[in-house]
Coordinates of C-alpha atoms in Angstrom, one line a residue:
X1 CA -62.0 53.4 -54.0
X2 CA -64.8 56.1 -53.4
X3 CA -67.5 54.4 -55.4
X4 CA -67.7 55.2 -59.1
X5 CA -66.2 58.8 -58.9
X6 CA -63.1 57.4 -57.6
X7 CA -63.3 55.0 -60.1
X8 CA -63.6 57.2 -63.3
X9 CA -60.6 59.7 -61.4
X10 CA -58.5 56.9 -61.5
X11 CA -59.1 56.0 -65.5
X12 CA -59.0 59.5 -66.3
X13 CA -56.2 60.6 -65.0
X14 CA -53.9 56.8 -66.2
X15 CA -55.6 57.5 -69.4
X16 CA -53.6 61.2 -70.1
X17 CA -50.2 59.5 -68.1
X18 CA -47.0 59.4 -70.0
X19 CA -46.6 55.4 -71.1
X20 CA -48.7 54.4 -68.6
X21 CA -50.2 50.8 -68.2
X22 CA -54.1 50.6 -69.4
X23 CA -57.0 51.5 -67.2
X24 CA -58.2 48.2 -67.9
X25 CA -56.3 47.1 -65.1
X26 CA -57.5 48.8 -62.5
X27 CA -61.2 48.0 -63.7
X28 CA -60.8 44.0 -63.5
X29 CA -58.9 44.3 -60.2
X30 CA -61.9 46.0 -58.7
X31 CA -64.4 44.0 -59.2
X32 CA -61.9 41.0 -58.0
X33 CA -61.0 43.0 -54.6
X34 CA -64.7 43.6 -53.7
X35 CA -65.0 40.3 -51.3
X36 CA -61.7 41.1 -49.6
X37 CA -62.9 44.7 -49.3
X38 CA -65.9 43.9 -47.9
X39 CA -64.4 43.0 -44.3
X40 CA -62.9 46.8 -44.4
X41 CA -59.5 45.6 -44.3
X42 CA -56.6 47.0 -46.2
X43 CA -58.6 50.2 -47.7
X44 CA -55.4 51.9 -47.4
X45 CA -51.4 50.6 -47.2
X46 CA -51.5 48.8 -43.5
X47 CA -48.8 50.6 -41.3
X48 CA -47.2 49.3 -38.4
X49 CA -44.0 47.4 -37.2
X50 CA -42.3 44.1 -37.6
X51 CA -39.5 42.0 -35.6
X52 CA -37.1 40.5 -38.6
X53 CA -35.2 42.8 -39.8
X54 CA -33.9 43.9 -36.3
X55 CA -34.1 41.4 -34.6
X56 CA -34.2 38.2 -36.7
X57 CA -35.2 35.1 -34.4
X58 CA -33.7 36.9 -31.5
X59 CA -37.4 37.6 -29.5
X60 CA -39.3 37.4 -26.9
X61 CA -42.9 38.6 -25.1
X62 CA -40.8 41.4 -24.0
X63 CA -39.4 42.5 -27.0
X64 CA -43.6 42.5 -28.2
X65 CA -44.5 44.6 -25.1
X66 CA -42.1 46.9 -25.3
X67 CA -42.3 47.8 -28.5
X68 CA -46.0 48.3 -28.1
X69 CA -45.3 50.8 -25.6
X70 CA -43.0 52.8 -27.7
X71 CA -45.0 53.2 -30.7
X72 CA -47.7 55.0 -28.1
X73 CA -45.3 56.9 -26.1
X74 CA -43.0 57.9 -29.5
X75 CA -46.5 58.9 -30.9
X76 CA -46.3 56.6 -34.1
X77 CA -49.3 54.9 -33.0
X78 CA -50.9 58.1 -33.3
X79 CA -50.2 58.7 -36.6
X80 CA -51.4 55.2 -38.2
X81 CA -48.1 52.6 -37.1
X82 CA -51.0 50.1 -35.3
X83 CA -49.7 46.8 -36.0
X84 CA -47.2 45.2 -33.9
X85 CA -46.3 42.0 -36.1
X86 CA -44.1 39.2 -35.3
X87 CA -42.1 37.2 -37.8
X88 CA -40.4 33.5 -37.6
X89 CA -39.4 32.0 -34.8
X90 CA -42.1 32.6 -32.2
X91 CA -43.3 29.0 -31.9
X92 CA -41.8 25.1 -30.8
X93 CA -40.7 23.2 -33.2
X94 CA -43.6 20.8 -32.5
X95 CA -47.1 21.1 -32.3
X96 CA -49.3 19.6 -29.6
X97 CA -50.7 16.3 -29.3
X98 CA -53.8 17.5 -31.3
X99 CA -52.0 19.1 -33.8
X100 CA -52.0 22.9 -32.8
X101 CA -49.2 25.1 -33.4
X102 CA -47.8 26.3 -29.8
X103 CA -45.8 29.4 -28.6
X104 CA -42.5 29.1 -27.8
X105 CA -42.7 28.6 -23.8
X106 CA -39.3 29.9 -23.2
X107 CA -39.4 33.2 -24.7
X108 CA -43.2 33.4 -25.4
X109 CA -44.5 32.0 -21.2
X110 CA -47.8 34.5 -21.2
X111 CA -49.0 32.4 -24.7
X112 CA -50.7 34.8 -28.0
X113 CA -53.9 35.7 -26.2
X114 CA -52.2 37.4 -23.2
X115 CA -49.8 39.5 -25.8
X116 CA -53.1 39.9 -28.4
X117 CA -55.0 41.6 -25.3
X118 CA -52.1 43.5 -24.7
X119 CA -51.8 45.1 -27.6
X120 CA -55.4 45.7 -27.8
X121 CA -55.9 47.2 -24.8
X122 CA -53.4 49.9 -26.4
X123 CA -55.7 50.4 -29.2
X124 CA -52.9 48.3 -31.4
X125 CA -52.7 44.9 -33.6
X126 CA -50.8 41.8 -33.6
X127 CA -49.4 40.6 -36.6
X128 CA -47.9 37.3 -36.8
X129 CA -45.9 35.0 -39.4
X130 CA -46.3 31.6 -41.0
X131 CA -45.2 29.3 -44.0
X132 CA -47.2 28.3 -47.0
X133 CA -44.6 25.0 -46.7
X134 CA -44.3 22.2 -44.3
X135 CA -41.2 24.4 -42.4
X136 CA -40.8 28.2 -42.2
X137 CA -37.9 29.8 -43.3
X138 CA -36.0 29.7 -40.0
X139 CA -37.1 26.1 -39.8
X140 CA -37.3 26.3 -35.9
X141 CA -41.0 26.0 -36.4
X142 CA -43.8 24.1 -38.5
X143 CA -45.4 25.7 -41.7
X144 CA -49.2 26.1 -41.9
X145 CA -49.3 23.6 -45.3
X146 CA -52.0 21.1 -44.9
X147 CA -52.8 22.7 -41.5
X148 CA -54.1 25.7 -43.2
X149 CA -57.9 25.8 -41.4
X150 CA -56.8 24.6 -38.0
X151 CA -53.9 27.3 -37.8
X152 CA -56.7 30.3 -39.0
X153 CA -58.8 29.1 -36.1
X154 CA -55.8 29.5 -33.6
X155 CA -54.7 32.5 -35.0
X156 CA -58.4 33.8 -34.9
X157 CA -59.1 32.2 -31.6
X158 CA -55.7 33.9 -30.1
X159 CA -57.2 37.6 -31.6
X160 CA -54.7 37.5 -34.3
X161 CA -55.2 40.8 -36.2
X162 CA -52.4 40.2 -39.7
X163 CA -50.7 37.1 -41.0
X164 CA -47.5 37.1 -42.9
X165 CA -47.1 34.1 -44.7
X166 CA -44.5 32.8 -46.1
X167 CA -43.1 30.5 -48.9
X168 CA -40.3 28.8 -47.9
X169 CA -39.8 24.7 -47.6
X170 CA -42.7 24.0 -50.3
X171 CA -43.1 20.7 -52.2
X172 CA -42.9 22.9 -55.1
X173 CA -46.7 22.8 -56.2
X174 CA -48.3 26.2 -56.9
X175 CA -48.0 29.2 -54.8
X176 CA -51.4 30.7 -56.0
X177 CA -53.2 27.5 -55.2
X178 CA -51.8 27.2 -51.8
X179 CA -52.2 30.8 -51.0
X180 CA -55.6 30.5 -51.8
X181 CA -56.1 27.6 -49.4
X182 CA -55.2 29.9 -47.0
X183 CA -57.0 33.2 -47.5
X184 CA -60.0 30.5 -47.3
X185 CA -59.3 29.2 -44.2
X186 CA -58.9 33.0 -42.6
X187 CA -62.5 34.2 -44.5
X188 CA -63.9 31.2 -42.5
X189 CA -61.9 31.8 -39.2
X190 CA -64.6 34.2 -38.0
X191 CA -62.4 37.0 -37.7
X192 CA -61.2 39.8 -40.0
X193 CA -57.6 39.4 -40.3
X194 CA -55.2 41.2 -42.7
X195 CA -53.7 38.4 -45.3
X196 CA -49.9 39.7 -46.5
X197 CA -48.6 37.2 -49.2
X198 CA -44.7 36.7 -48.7
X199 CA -43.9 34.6 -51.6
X200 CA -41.4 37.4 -53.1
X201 CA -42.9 38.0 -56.2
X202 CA -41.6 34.6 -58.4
X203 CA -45.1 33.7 -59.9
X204 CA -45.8 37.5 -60.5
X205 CA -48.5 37.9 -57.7
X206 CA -49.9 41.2 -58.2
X207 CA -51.5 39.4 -61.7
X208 CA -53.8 36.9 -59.3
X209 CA -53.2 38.0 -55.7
X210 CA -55.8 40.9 -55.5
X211 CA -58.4 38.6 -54.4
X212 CA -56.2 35.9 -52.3
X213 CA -55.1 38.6 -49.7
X214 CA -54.1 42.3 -48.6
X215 CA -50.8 42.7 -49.8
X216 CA -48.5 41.1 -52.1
X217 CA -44.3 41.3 -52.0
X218 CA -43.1 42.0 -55.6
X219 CA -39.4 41.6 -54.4
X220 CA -36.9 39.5 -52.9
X221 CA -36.0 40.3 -49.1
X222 CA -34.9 43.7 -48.9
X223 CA -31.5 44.4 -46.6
X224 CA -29.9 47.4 -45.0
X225 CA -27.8 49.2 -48.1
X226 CA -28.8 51.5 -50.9
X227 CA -28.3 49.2 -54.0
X228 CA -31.0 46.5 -52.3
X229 CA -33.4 49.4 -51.5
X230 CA -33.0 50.6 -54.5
X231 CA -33.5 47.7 -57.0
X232 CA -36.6 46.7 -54.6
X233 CA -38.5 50.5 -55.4
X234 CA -37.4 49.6 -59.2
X235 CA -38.8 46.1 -59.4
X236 CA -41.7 46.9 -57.6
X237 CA -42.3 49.9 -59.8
X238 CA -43.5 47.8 -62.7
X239 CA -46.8 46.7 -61.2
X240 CA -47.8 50.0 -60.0
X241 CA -51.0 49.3 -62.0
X242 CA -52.1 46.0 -60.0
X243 CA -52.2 48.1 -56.8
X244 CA -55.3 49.9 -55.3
X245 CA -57.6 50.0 -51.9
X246 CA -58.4 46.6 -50.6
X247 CA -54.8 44.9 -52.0
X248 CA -51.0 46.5 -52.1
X249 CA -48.2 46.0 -53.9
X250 CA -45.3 45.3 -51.0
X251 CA -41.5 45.9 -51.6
X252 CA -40.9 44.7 -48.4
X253 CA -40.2 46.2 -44.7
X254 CA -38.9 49.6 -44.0
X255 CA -35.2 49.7 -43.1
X256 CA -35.1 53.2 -41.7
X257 CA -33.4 53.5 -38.2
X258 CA -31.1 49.9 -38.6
X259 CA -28.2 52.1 -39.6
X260 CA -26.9 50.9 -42.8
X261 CA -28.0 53.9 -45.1
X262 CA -27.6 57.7 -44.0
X263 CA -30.2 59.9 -43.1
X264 CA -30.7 61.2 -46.4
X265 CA -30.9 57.7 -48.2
X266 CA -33.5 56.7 -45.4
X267 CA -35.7 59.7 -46.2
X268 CA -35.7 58.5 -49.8
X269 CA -36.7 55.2 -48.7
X270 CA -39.6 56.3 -46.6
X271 CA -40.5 59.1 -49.8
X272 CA -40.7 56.4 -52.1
X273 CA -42.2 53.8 -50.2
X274 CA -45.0 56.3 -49.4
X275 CA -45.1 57.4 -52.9
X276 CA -45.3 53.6 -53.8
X277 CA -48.5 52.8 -51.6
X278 CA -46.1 50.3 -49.9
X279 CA -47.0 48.8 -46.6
X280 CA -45.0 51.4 -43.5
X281 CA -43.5 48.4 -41.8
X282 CA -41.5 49.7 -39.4
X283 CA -38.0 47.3 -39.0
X284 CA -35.7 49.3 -36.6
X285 CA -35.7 48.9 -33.0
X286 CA -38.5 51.1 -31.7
X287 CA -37.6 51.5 -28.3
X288 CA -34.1 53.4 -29.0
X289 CA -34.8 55.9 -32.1
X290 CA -32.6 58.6 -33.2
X291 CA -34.6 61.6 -33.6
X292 CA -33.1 61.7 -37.0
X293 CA -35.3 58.2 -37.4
X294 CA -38.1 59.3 -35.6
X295 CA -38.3 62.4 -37.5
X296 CA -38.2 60.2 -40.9
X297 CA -41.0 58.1 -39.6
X298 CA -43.2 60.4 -37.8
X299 CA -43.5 62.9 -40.6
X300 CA -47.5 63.2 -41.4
X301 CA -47.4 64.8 -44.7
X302 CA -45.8 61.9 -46.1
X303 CA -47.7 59.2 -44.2
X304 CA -51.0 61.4 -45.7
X305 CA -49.8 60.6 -49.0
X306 CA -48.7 56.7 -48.5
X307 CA -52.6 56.8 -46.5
X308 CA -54.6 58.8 -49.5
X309 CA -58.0 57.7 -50.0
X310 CA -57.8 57.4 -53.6
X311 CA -55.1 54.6 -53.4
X312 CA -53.2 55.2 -57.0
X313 CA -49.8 53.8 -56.4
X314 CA -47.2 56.6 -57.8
X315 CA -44.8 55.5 -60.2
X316 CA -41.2 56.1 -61.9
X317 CA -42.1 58.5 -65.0
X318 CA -39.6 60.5 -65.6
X319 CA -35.5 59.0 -65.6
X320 CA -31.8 60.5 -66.7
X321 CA -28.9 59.3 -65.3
X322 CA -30.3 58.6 -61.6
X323 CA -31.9 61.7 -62.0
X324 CA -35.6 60.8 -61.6
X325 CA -38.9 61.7 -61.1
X326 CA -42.1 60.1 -59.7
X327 CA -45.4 60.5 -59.1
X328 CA -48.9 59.8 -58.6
X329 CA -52.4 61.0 -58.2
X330 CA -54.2 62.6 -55.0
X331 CA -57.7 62.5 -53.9
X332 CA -58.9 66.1 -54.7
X333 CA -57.1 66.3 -58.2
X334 CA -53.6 66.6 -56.2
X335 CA -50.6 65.2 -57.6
X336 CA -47.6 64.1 -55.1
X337 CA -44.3 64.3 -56.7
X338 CA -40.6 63.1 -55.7
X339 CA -37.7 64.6 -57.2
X340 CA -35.2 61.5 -56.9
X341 CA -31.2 62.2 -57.0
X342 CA -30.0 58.8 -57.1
X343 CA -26.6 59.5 -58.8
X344 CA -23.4 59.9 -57.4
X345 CA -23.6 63.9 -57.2
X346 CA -25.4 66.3 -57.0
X347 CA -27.4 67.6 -59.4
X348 CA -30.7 69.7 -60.6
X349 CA -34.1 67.9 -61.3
X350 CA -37.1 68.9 -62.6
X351 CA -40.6 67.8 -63.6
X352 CA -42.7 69.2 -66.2
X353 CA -46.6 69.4 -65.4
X354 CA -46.3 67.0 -68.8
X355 CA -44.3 64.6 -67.0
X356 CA -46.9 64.3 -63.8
X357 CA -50.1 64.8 -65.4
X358 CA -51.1 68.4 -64.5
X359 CA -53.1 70.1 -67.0
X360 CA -53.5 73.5 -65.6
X361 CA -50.7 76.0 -65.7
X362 CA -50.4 76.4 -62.1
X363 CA -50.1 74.9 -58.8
X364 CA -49.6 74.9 -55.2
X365 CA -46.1 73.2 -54.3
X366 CA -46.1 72.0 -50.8
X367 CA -42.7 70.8 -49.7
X368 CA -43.2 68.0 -47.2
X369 CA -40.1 67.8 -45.7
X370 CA -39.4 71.4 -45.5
X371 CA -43.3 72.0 -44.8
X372 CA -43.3 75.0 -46.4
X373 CA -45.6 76.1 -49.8
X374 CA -44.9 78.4 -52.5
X375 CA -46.3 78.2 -56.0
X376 CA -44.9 77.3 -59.3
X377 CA -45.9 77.7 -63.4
X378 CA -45.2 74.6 -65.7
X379 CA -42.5 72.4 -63.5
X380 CA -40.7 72.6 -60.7
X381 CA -36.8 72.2 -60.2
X382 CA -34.4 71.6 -57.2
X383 CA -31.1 71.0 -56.8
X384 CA -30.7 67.8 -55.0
X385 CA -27.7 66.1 -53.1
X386 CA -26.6 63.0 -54.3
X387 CA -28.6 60.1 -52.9
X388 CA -31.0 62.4 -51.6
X389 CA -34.9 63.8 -52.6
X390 CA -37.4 66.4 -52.5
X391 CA -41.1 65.5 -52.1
X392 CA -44.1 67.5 -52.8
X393 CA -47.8 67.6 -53.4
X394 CA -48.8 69.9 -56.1
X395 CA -52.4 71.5 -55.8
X396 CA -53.3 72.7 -59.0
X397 CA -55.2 75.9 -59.3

């Protein structure tokens, strides 16, 4: 988090937020993140793309490859979307004779080293998914439980960069105990590799999880429709506090580009995901974007927020009838802001310094989806569509 400096920023400025959580928080989380930020991982939301929610079990080596491809020729990889991750369904339903898990030969022939190399080679990641249960969740391969140390080593041995792990088809024991099997089985792989918890926020995870892994989902499985996105930035909201460099709240995968929102709802969803710190998870088909998508996903200012050094997750404070505002502290005393017209039309919004935590009377308002910058005394106010937002980052002076 910067040392001490970002430390006391941090305190000072949850200390003068309206009805925020105690600073306290923050403290005893850093001092439990320090062994998982020691192998540099996770020191800001990871960003990157993901097979499920596009594609389901429907993949292949191809799939992998080509996405890869896209995300350096689209420019996303440019911009921070590095790992390539694949979900369920990627292995036989067997292991091998000596117990090893084993890629799918039909639709995975090359094996995990070739596509590992691959996607290194491109200056990229690979992710990939198991179960913290003796099936995962597609059951059309084993879980990881029991097997937990010899499945690090193949991951590690493959060049494995993330793991999602999952919690389906457990014997019902306790998820932080066999998470923590786990993250001790990848800290003794010999390799650094990004641990994202998938147990969907039952046994409140962001309370132990900061030093079992990376990331943390807080929600159930988002899908492609505004009330599901919705309740998942709400429910996630509530453990803004627990969040911070080294280990992420995570309300699950970006839906932008899948088609079951409009362009305005997915630019919420991407301004509040940002806002939230949330991992950028891209879950649309890559290789075919609108430019409406790519637009949405490409936009810099906003990934520079999700990506800010300070890592203070922004948070619901302001709310009235769908009409809401969030916010969150910036390194350099900056504030980012998003104006939130979730109501059924439209309607005017505004935040008071008060609500955001400014102290001085004025500030620099830099519109990041208009990219424009004008300055403002005391608030700011918009008139939003329904369903749609306004973000901003507000320099004051």
């Amino acid at each position: 988090m910067g040392g001490l400096l970002g430390i006391v920023i941090v305190v000072l400025f949850l200390s003068s937020w309206p009805c925020s959580s105690t600073s306290r928080v923050l403290l005893q989380q850093e001092d439990n993140r320090r062994s998982l930020l020691s192998n540099g991982l996770a020191l800001t939301p990871p960003m990157g793309w993901n097979t499920w929610n596009h594609f389901g079990c429907n993949i292949d080596e191809g799939v992998i490859r080509e996405t890869a491809d896209a995300l350096v020729t689209t420019g996303l990889a440019n911009l921070g979307y590095n790992y390539v991750n694949i979900d369920d369904c990627w292995a036989e339903i067997q292991r091998d004779s000596e117990g090893n898990l084993v890629a799918k030969r039909s639709t995975f022939p090359s094996g995990m080293n070739a596509l590992a190399d691959y996607m290194h080679d491109k200056g990229l990641k690979l992710g990939i998914y198991s179960d913290a249960g003796s099936q995962t969740c597609s059951q059309t391969m084993p879980g990881s439980l029991g097997h937990e140390e010899q499945d690090a080593k193949t991951f590690a041995s493959w060049g494995v960069d993330y793991l999602k792990y999952d919690n389906c088809n457990n014997p019902g024991t306790s998820p932080q105990e066999r998470y923590e099997t786990m993250s001790k089985a990848l800290q003794n792989s010999g390799r650094n590799i990004f641990f994202s918890l998938c147990e969907w926020g039952q046994n409140d995870p962001a309370k132990w999880a900061a030093n079992v892994g990376n990331s943390w989902r807080t929600t159930g499985d988002i899908e492609d429709n505004w009330d599901s996105m919705t309740s998942r930035a709400d429910e996630n909201d509530q453990w803004a506090s627990y969040a911070g460099p080294g280990g992420w709240n995570d309300p699950d995968m970006l839906e932008v580009g899948n088609g079951g929102m409009t362009t305005e709802e997915y630019r919420s969803h991407f301004s509040i995901w940002a806002l939230a710190k949330a991992p950028l998870l891209i879950g649309c088909d890559v290789r075919s974007l609108s430019s409406e998508t790519l637009e949405i996903l490409s936009n810099s200012e906003v990934i520079a927020v999700n990506q800010d050094g300070l890592g203070v997750q922004g948070r619901k404070v302001k709310s009235n009838d769908g009409l809401e505002v969030w916010a969150g502290a910036l390194s350099g005393g900056r504030v980012a802001v998003v104006l939130w017209n979730r109501s059924s039309s439209k309607a005017s919004i505004t935040a008071q310094w008060s609500d955001v935590g400014i102290q001085s009377s004025q500030a620099e308002v830099r519109d990041l989806w208009e990219h424009s910058t004008s300055e403002a005394e005391g608030k700011i106010t918009a008139t939003i569509d329904s369903h749609s937002c306004k973000m901003y980052v507000l320099t004051p002076k």
